[in-house]
Structure formats: structure tokens, C-alpha cells
Coordinates of C-alpha atoms in Angstrom, one line a residue:
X1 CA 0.0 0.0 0.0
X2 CA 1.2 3.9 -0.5
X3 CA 2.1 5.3 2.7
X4 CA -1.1 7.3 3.4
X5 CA -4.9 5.8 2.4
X6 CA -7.5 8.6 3.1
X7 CA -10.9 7.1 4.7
X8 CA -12.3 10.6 3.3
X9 CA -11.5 11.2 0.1
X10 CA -13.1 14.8 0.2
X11 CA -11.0 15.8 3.0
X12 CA -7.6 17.5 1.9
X13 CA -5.0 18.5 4.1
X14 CA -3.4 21.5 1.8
X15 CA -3.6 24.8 4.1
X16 CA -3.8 23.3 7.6
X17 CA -1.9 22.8 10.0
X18 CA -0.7 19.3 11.1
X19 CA 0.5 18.1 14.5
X20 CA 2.6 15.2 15.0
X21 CA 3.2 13.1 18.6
X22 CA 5.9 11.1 18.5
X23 CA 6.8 8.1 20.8
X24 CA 8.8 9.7 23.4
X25 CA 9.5 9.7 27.4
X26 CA 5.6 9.3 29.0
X27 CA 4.0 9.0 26.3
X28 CA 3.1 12.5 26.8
X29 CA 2.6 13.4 23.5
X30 CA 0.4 11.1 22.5
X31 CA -1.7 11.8 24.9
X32 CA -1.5 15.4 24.1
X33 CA -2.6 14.4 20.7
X34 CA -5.5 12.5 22.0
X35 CA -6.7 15.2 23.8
X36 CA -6.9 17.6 20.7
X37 CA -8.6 15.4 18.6
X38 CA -11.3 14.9 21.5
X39 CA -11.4 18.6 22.1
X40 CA -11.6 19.6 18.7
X41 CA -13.9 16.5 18.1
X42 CA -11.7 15.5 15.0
X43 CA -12.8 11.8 13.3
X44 CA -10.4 9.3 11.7
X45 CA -9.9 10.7 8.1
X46 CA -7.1 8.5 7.3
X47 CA -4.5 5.9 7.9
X48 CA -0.9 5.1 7.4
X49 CA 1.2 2.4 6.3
X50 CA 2.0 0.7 9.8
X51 CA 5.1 -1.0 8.0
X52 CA 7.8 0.7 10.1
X53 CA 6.2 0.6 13.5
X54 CA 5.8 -2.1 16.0
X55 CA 2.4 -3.6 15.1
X56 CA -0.9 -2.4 17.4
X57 CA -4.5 -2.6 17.4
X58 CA -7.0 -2.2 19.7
X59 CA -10.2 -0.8 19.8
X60 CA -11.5 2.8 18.9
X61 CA -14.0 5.6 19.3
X62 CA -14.8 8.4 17.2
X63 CA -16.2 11.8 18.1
X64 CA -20.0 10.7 17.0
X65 CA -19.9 7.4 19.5
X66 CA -18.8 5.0 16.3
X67 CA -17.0 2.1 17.4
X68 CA -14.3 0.3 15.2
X69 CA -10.4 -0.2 15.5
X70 CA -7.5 1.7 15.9
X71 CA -4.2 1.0 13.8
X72 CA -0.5 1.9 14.7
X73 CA -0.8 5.6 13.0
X74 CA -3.7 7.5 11.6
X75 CA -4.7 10.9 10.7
X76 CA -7.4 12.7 12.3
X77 CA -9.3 15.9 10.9
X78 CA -12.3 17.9 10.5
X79 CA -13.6 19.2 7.1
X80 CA -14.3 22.7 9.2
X81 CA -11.2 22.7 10.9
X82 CA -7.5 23.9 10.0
X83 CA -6.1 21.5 12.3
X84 CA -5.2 18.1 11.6
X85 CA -3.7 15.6 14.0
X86 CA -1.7 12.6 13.8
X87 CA -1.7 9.9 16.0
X88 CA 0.7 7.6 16.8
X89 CA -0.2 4.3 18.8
X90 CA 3.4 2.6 18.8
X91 CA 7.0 3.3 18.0
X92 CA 8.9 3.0 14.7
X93 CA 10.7 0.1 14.4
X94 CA 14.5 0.0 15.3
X95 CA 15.6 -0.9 11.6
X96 CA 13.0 1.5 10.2
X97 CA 14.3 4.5 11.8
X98 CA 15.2 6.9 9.1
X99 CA 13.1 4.9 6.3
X100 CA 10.2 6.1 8.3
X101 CA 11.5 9.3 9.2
X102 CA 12.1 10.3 5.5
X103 CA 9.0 8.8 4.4
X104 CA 6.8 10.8 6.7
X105 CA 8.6 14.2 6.3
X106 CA 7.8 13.9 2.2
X107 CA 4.6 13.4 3.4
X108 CA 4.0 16.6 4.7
X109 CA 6.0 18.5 2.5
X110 CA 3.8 17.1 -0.5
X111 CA 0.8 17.4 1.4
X112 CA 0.4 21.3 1.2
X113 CA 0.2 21.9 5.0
X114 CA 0.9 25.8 6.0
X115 CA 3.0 24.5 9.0
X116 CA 3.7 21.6 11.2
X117 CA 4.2 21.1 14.8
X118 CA 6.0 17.9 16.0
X119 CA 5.3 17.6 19.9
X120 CA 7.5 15.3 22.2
X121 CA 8.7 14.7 25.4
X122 CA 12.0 15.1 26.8
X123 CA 13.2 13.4 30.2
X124 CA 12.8 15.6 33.0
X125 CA 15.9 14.1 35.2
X126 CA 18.5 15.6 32.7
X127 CA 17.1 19.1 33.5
X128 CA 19.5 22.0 34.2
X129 CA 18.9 24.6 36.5
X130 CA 17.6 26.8 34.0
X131 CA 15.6 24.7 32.7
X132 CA 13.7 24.2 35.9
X133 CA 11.3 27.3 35.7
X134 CA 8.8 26.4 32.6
X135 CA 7.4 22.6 32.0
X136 CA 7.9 23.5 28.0
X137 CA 10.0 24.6 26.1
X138 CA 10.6 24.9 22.3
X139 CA 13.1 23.6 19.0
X140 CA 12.5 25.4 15.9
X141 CA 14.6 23.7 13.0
X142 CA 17.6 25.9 11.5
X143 CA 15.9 25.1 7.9
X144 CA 12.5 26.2 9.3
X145 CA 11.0 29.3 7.1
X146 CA 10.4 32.5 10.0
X147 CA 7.4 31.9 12.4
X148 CA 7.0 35.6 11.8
X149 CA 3.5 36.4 10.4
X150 CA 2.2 33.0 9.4
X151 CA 0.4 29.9 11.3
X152 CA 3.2 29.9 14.6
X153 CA 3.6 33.2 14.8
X154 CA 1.8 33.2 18.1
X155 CA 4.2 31.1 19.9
X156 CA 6.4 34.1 20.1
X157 CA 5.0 35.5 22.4
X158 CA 4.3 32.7 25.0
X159 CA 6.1 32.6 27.5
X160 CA 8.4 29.2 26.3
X161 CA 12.2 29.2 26.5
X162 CA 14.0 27.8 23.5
X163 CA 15.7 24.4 24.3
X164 CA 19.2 23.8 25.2
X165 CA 21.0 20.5 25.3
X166 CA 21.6 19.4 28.8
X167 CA 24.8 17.7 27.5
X168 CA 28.3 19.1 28.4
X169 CA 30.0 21.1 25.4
X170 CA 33.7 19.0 26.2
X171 CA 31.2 15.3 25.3
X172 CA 30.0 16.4 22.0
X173 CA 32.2 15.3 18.5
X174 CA 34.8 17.9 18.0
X175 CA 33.8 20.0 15.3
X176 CA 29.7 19.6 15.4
X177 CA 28.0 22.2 14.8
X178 CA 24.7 20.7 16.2
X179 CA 21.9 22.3 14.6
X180 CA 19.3 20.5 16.8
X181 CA 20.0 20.3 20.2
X182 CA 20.5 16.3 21.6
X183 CA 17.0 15.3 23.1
X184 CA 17.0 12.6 26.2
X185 CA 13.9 10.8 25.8
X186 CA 12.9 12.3 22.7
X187 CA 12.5 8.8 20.8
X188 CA 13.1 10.1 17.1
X189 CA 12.3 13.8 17.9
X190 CA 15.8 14.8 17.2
X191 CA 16.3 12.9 14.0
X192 CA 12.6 14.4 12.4
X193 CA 14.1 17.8 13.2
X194 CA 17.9 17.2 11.7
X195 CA 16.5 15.5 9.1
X196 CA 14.4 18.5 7.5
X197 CA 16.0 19.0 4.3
X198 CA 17.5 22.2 2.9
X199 CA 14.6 23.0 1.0
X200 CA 12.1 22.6 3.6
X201 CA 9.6 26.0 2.9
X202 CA 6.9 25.0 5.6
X203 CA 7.2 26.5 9.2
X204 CA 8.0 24.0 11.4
X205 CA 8.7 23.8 15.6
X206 CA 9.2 21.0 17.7
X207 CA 7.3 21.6 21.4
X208 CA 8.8 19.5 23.9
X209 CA 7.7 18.7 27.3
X210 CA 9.7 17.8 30.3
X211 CA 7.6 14.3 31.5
X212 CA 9.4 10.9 33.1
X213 CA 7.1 7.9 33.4
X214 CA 3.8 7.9 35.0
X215 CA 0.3 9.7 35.0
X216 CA 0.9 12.2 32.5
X217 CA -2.2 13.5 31.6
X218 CA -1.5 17.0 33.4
X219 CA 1.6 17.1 31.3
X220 CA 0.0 16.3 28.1
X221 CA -2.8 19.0 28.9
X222 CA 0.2 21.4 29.5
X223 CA 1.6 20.1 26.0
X224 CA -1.8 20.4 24.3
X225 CA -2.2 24.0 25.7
X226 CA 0.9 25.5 24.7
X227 CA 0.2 24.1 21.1
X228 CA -3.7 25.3 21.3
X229 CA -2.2 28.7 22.3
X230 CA 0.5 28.7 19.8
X231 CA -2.2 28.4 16.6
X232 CA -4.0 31.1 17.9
X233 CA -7.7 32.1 17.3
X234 CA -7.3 28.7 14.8
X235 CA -7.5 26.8 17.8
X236 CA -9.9 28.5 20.7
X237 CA -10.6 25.5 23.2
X238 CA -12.5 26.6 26.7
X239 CA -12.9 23.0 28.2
X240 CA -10.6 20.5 27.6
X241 CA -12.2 16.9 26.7
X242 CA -10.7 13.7 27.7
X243 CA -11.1 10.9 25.9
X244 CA -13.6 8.2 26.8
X245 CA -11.0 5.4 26.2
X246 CA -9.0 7.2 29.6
X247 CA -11.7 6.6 31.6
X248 CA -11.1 2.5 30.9
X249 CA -8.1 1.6 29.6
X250 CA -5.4 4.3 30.2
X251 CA -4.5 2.7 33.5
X252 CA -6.9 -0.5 33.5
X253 CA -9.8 -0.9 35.5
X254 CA -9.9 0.9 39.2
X255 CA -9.1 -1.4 42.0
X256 CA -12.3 -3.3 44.0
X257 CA -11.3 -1.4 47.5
X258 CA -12.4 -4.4 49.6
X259 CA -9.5 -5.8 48.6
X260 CA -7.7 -3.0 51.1
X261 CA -9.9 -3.9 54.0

């Protein structure tokens, strides 16, 4: 199969902006992702070739109560809506690395998407100090056009730090320049951003949130805030909505307290 099979063949992603979790410390951006496509009330508009990735399914529930299954990577959207969401269910396979990397960055450049947001986590033990004031903080790609007057331009003037790597200057290769910063826990986050080519023309930013392993669903609203706030008016959201599947399977059923005394 092609990489990407649209379930809605009248839904087009040219002039919207895409987001894109990946697999990363706490899951927290994946569950950031699910919490914009239940706030938003996005449905499934497409799937992806689940090839590269570890293979998933389970089950699924879309914004108008339709039951069915979920696959390792899909697209979500709204024909009304300039935001499209990707979700990511498992991670890329070990051999399929950068095959999957480059695969899904031609992608979106082919797509016609007016900018792109990739959201991760990053491991919040390998902090420094000054990195201890603000949850998020913020990557945007050397090759990235100016977030100056187009879909980002917002996040300029949020209060979020640009990100610094917590690793020592005297550990890093002689002579690299290091264009993107090295990301603990960032799964492939670092190798989407330094893989961007040279003629990249869409404005790009990788959010990243400081998370370690646990209930993260205060970090992924966090996430899913500063990426709501960094669209703009595109993206108003006054109540955030959880995901039914949360309520059952995000940490399995609740314990029967009798079993405490």
C-alpha cells in the first residue's frame, strides 16, 4: 500500500496545520494528541502504512460514538477545521528508523500543510537549572521558514524558553555544529528535526515537554495548551475533553477497595 490511504477522500489536508506526537518519554505526547482530537472533536480521516512501526490494534471511538479499530498511525481531521492531528499508537521500528523518518517528512511536504508542529517529550531528570522554571520549552529547526506572520507566529509570544542541550559542550564530537540540540527521551524527535531538508519552505517547531514515566495527563494538557495557544484564534478551546478510552483503559480498571480492608 502507498504510505497514506485517506478514509475521506473529500478531506484534503493542503492549508492546515498538522501536528505530530511522537513516541517519546511518557508517552506524553500522544496523549497530548489524544486530547486535541477529542477537544476539537476530530474523526479518523485517514491511515498510514504501519510497515515501520511495532504492530498495534486495539479498539477505537470516534467523536460521534462510532465504534471500530485503531491501527498503529492514523490521521485525524475535521472538514471545518484547519487542524489536523496525527496519532501515533506505537514506536517506529528499530531498523525503520530513518526509512520512516524520511517517508513521513515527504509526506507533509507534499501534502500542502501551512506549518507543522511535531510535539514530544523530553526526560525531565537531565534538566538543568535553568531549565527548571517552565514545563515546555521549544526547538525550531535551522531550515524552518520565520514563524513571523504565518500559522506559529503566536508562539512568540508565549512565555516558552528555546531548548538547550543538557549535555556538556567538552562530550559532543569535535567540530559539530549541532543544529538540533541532543534530546534525552525524545525517541526520534531529534532525528525528524535534523532531518528536515535544505529545501524545507513550511514553518515547522518541535514543542517538547519535560515528563518521566507515570500519570501524564497534566503534562500532556500542558503540552496540548501551549500548542492550542501557539495556533492562535485557529485553535480556541475553553474545556478540555478527555477521551472516553482514559476513563477504561489508560491505567486498566480501578481497584475493587475491599480488597484493602
Amino acid at each position: 500500500m502507498s504510505f497514506f490511504r485517506p478514509l475521506n477522500t473529500t478531506y484534503k489536508l493542503s492549508g492546515r496545520v498538522i501536528l505530530v506526537p511522537v513516541v517519546s518519554v511518557g508517552n506524553v505526547a500522544q496523549l497530548a494528541a489524544d486530547l486535541l482530537i477529542a477537544s476539537l472533536k476530530l474523526d479518523r480521516v485517514g491511515v498510514f502504512d504501519p510497515k515501520y512501526l511495532v504492530p498495534v490494534v486495539g479498539a477505537r471511538e470516534d467523536s460521534d460514538g462510532t465504534d471500530g479499530l485503531t491501527t498503529p498511525i492514523e490521521l485525524f481531521g475535521e472538514a471545518s477545521n484547519t487542524i489536523a492531528v496525527i496519532q501515533q499508537r506505537s514506536p517506529v521500528l528499530k531498523s525503520s528508523k530513518q526509512q520512516f523518518t524520511d517517508t513521513l517528512l515527504e509526506f507533509i511536504r507534499n501534502s500542502g500543510v501551512s506549518a507543522v508542529i511535531f510535539m514530544g517529550g523530553v526526560d525531565t531528570s537531565d534538566r538543568t537549572d535553568s531549565q527548571m522554571h517552565t514545563p515546555t520549552t521549544f526547538i525550531l529547526p535551522p531550515v524552518s521558514p520565520p514563524l513571523d506572520g504565518g500559522p506559529l507566529a503566536s508562539l512568540t509570544d508565549l512565555p516558552v524558553p528555546p531548548y538547550s542541550s543538557p549535555l556538556p559542550r567538552d562530550l559532543r564530537s569535535e567540530g559539530s555544529s549541532w543544529p538540533v540540540p541532543f534530546i534525552p527521551g525524545g525517541g526520534i524527535t531529534y532525528r525528524l528535526l535534523s532531518s528536515i531538508p535544505d529545501s524545507w519552505q513550511i514553518p515547522t517547531v518541535g514543542l517538547l515537554q519535560y515528563a518521566m514515566e507515570g500519570d501524564n495527563r497534566l503534562d500532556a494538557q500542558l503540552l496540548a495548551t501551549v500548542a492550542a495557544k501557539a495556533l492562535g484564534s485557529t485553535a480556541v478551546i475553553s474545556t478540555w475533553t478527555q477521551p472516553t478510552a482514559w476513563v477504561h483503559g489508560l491505567f486498566g480498571t480501578p481497584h475493587d477497595q475491599t480488597l484493602y480492608g
